[in-house]
Amino acid sequence: YAFPPALKPLAPRIRFQMAQASDMLSFNVDQGASSNVAEASRAAAVLAFLVQPPGKVASLANEVVELMALNAGYLDSVPPPEVRSTLDAAFAHVQGDAPGSLASLADNTFDAKAKSAIAASLEKFFS
């Protein structure tokens, strides 16, 4: 992988979801069908997640927090135009609630304890 170690467990799932989103669009799948609503919602969240404001480079900490939120399904019910602002607010929350966990990303000591702290902070934010 060409990912920092913290991204290794997060990136493959997003790749799969991006492929599903692409297939839904390519094959004109009826996104309103009851069996496809969850997949369509997830696809919209993944595509909205990928949009970064021009000139803004996401830090590793941003990427980890955002991918964790996306993988946990917290963005599935967020309207696509609100995904970016929701992620920005979630990251700001985690910065204040679990700053040590984010700092561990910078010094490559990101471990299960740090991941758990970020997950708990995201759960607080989204609940």
Short mmCIF file of the C-alpha atoms (twelve columns), coordinates in Angstrom:
data_MODEL
# 
_entry.id   MODEL 
# 
loop_
_atom_site.group_PDB 
_atom_site.id 
_atom_site.type_symbol 
_atom_site.label_atom_id 
_atom_site.label_alt_id 
_atom_site.label_comp_id 
_atom_site.label_asym_id 
_atom_site.label_seq_id 
_atom_site.Cartn_x 
_atom_site.Cartn_y 
_atom_site.Cartn_z 
_atom_site.pdbx_PDB_model_num 
ATOM 1   C CA . TYR A 1   0.000   0.000  0.000   1 
ATOM 2   C CA . ALA A 2   1.033   3.575  -0.613  1 
ATOM 3   C CA . PHE A 3   -0.846  4.682  2.488   1 
ATOM 4   C CA . PRO A 4   0.367   5.775  5.885   1 
ATOM 5   C CA . PRO A 5   -0.223  2.865  8.304   1 
ATOM 6   C CA . ALA A 6   -3.245  4.572  9.881   1 
ATOM 7   C CA . LEU A 7   -5.059  4.583  6.517   1 
ATOM 8   C CA . LYS A 8   -4.411  0.931  5.625   1 
ATOM 9   C CA . PRO A 9   -7.485  -0.487 7.361   1 
ATOM 10  C CA . LEU A 10  -9.727  2.385  6.246   1 
ATOM 11  C CA . ALA A 11  -8.987  2.790  2.542   1 
ATOM 12  C CA . PRO A 12  -9.992  -0.620 1.075   1 
ATOM 13  C CA . ARG A 13  -13.593 -0.306 2.225   1 
ATOM 14  C CA . ILE A 14  -13.866 3.144  0.642   1 
ATOM 15  C CA . ARG A 15  -12.446 1.800  -2.622  1 
ATOM 16  C CA . PHE A 16  -15.147 -0.862 -2.652  1 
ATOM 17  C CA . GLN A 17  -17.858 1.698  -1.909  1 
ATOM 18  C CA . MET A 18  -16.563 3.965  -4.684  1 
ATOM 19  C CA . ALA A 19  -16.757 1.041  -7.109  1 
ATOM 20  C CA . GLN A 20  -20.334 0.335  -6.008  1 
ATOM 21  C CA . ALA A 21  -21.257 4.004  -6.445  1 
ATOM 22  C CA . SER A 22  -19.762 4.012  -9.924  1 
ATOM 23  C CA . ASP A 23  -21.625 0.845  -10.864 1 
ATOM 24  C CA . MET A 24  -24.932 2.261  -9.642  1 
ATOM 25  C CA . LEU A 25  -24.451 5.290  -11.871 1 
ATOM 26  C CA . SER A 26  -23.096 3.323  -14.849 1 
ATOM 27  C CA . PHE A 27  -25.837 0.727  -14.901 1 
ATOM 28  C CA . ASN A 28  -28.690 3.154  -14.177 1 
ATOM 29  C CA . VAL A 29  -29.740 1.266  -11.074 1 
ATOM 30  C CA . ASP A 30  -33.060 2.491  -9.696  1 
ATOM 31  C CA . GLN A 31  -31.742 4.264  -6.603  1 
ATOM 32  C CA . GLY A 32  -35.261 4.772  -5.283  1 
ATOM 33  C CA . ALA A 33  -36.031 1.055  -5.101  1 
ATOM 34  C CA . SER A 34  -36.381 -0.011 -1.475  1 
ATOM 35  C CA . SER A 35  -33.509 -2.487 -1.779  1 
ATOM 36  C CA . ASN A 36  -31.178 0.203  -3.153  1 
ATOM 37  C CA . VAL A 37  -31.928 3.173  -0.869  1 
ATOM 38  C CA . ALA A 38  -29.167 2.385  1.637   1 
ATOM 39  C CA . GLU A 39  -26.639 1.756  -1.120  1 
ATOM 40  C CA . ALA A 40  -27.623 4.954  -2.916  1 
ATOM 41  C CA . SER A 41  -27.322 6.931  0.308   1 
ATOM 42  C CA . ARG A 42  -23.886 5.430  0.982   1 
ATOM 43  C CA . ALA A 43  -22.787 6.139  -2.593  1 
ATOM 44  C CA . ALA A 44  -23.874 9.775  -2.288  1 
ATOM 45  C CA . ALA A 45  -21.988 10.121 1.011   1 
ATOM 46  C CA . VAL A 46  -18.823 8.595  -0.488  1 
ATOM 47  C CA . LEU A 47  -18.948 10.875 -3.521  1 
ATOM 48  C CA . ALA A 48  -19.607 13.952 -1.376  1 
ATOM 49  C CA . PHE A 49  -16.759 12.941 0.949   1 
ATOM 50  C CA . LEU A 50  -14.326 12.983 -1.961  1 
ATOM 51  C CA . VAL A 51  -14.945 16.660 -2.713  1 
ATOM 52  C CA . GLN A 52  -12.393 18.917 -1.040  1 
ATOM 53  C CA . PRO A 53  -12.509 22.686 -1.143  1 
ATOM 54  C CA . PRO A 54  -10.137 24.095 -3.782  1 
ATOM 55  C CA . GLY A 55  -6.691  24.815 -2.368  1 
ATOM 56  C CA . LYS A 56  -7.291  22.854 0.851   1 
ATOM 57  C CA . VAL A 57  -5.124  19.822 1.497   1 
ATOM 58  C CA . ALA A 58  -6.461  17.405 4.071   1 
ATOM 59  C CA . SER A 59  -4.063  16.400 6.816   1 
ATOM 60  C CA . LEU A 60  -3.569  12.767 7.747   1 
ATOM 61  C CA . ALA A 61  -5.581  13.427 10.916  1 
ATOM 62  C CA . ASN A 62  -8.436  14.852 8.807   1 
ATOM 63  C CA . GLU A 63  -8.389  11.853 6.504   1 
ATOM 64  C CA . VAL A 64  -8.426  9.342  9.345   1 
ATOM 65  C CA . VAL A 65  -11.291 11.042 11.206  1 
ATOM 66  C CA . GLU A 66  -13.319 11.501 8.028   1 
ATOM 67  C CA . LEU A 67  -12.791 7.931  6.832   1 
ATOM 68  C CA . MET A 68  -13.705 6.596  10.263  1 
ATOM 69  C CA . ALA A 69  -16.925 8.643  10.218  1 
ATOM 70  C CA . LEU A 70  -17.744 7.455  6.706   1 
ATOM 71  C CA . ASN A 71  -16.963 3.806  7.490   1 
ATOM 72  C CA . ALA A 72  -19.083 3.943  10.646  1 
ATOM 73  C CA . GLY A 73  -22.063 5.041  8.551   1 
ATOM 74  C CA . TYR A 74  -22.478 8.406  10.276  1 
ATOM 75  C CA . LEU A 75  -22.799 10.198 6.938   1 
ATOM 76  C CA . ASP A 76  -25.366 7.882  5.387   1 
ATOM 77  C CA . SER A 77  -28.276 10.108 6.363   1 
ATOM 78  C CA . VAL A 78  -26.501 13.435 5.815   1 
ATOM 79  C CA . PRO A 79  -27.631 15.200 2.626   1 
ATOM 80  C CA . PRO A 80  -24.681 15.309 0.175   1 
ATOM 81  C CA . PRO A 81  -24.441 19.137 0.175   1 
ATOM 82  C CA . GLU A 82  -23.965 19.009 3.959   1 
ATOM 83  C CA . VAL A 83  -21.345 16.227 4.081   1 
ATOM 84  C CA . ARG A 84  -18.309 18.518 3.906   1 
ATOM 85  C CA . SER A 85  -19.528 20.917 6.613   1 
ATOM 86  C CA . THR A 86  -20.549 17.959 8.792   1 
ATOM 87  C CA . LEU A 87  -17.095 16.415 8.412   1 
ATOM 88  C CA . ASP A 88  -15.421 19.730 9.227   1 
ATOM 89  C CA . ALA A 89  -17.528 20.038 12.386  1 
ATOM 90  C CA . ALA A 90  -16.824 16.410 13.346  1 
ATOM 91  C CA . PHE A 91  -13.086 16.932 12.929  1 
ATOM 92  C CA . ALA A 92  -13.193 20.097 15.044  1 
ATOM 93  C CA . HIS A 93  -15.062 18.129 17.718  1 
ATOM 94  C CA . VAL A 94  -12.473 15.326 17.713  1 
ATOM 95  C CA . GLN A 95  -9.656  17.898 17.885  1 
ATOM 96  C CA . GLY A 96  -11.129 19.232 21.113  1 
ATOM 97  C CA . ASP A 97  -12.293 15.914 22.537  1 
ATOM 98  C CA . ALA A 98  -9.375  13.588 21.679  1 
ATOM 99  C CA . PRO A 99  -6.342  15.724 20.778  1 
ATOM 100 C CA . GLY A 100 -3.830  13.127 21.970  1 
ATOM 101 C CA . SER A 101 -5.217  10.574 19.569  1 
ATOM 102 C CA . LEU A 102 -4.745  12.935 16.636  1 
ATOM 103 C CA . ALA A 103 -1.227  13.791 17.808  1 
ATOM 104 C CA . SER A 104 -0.389  10.084 17.737  1 
ATOM 105 C CA . LEU A 105 -0.894  10.163 13.967  1 
ATOM 106 C CA . ALA A 106 1.883   12.691 13.565  1 
ATOM 107 C CA . ASP A 107 4.437   10.603 15.415  1 
ATOM 108 C CA . ASN A 108 3.347   7.237  13.953  1 
ATOM 109 C CA . THR A 109 2.157   5.853  17.279  1 
ATOM 110 C CA . PHE A 110 -1.474  5.529  16.162  1 
ATOM 111 C CA . ASP A 111 -2.751  2.404  17.886  1 
ATOM 112 C CA . ALA A 112 -5.975  0.717  18.959  1 
ATOM 113 C CA . LYS A 113 -6.297  3.048  21.962  1 
ATOM 114 C CA . ALA A 114 -6.068  6.165  19.774  1 
ATOM 115 C CA . LYS A 115 -8.472  4.691  17.230  1 
ATOM 116 C CA . SER A 116 -10.914 3.843  20.005  1 
ATOM 117 C CA . ALA A 117 -10.720 7.393  21.390  1 
ATOM 118 C CA . ILE A 118 -11.468 8.867  17.956  1 
ATOM 119 C CA . ALA A 119 -14.348 6.415  17.452  1 
ATOM 120 C CA . ALA A 120 -15.808 7.357  20.843  1 
ATOM 121 C CA . SER A 121 -15.461 11.060 20.056  1 
ATOM 122 C CA . LEU A 122 -17.218 10.587 16.703  1 
ATOM 123 C CA . GLU A 123 -19.993 8.651  18.397  1 
ATOM 124 C CA . LYS A 124 -20.485 11.552 20.831  1 
ATOM 125 C CA . PHE A 125 -20.567 14.046 17.985  1 
ATOM 126 C CA . PHE A 126 -23.070 12.139 15.872  1 
ATOM 127 C CA . SER A 127 -25.378 11.030 18.705  1 
# 
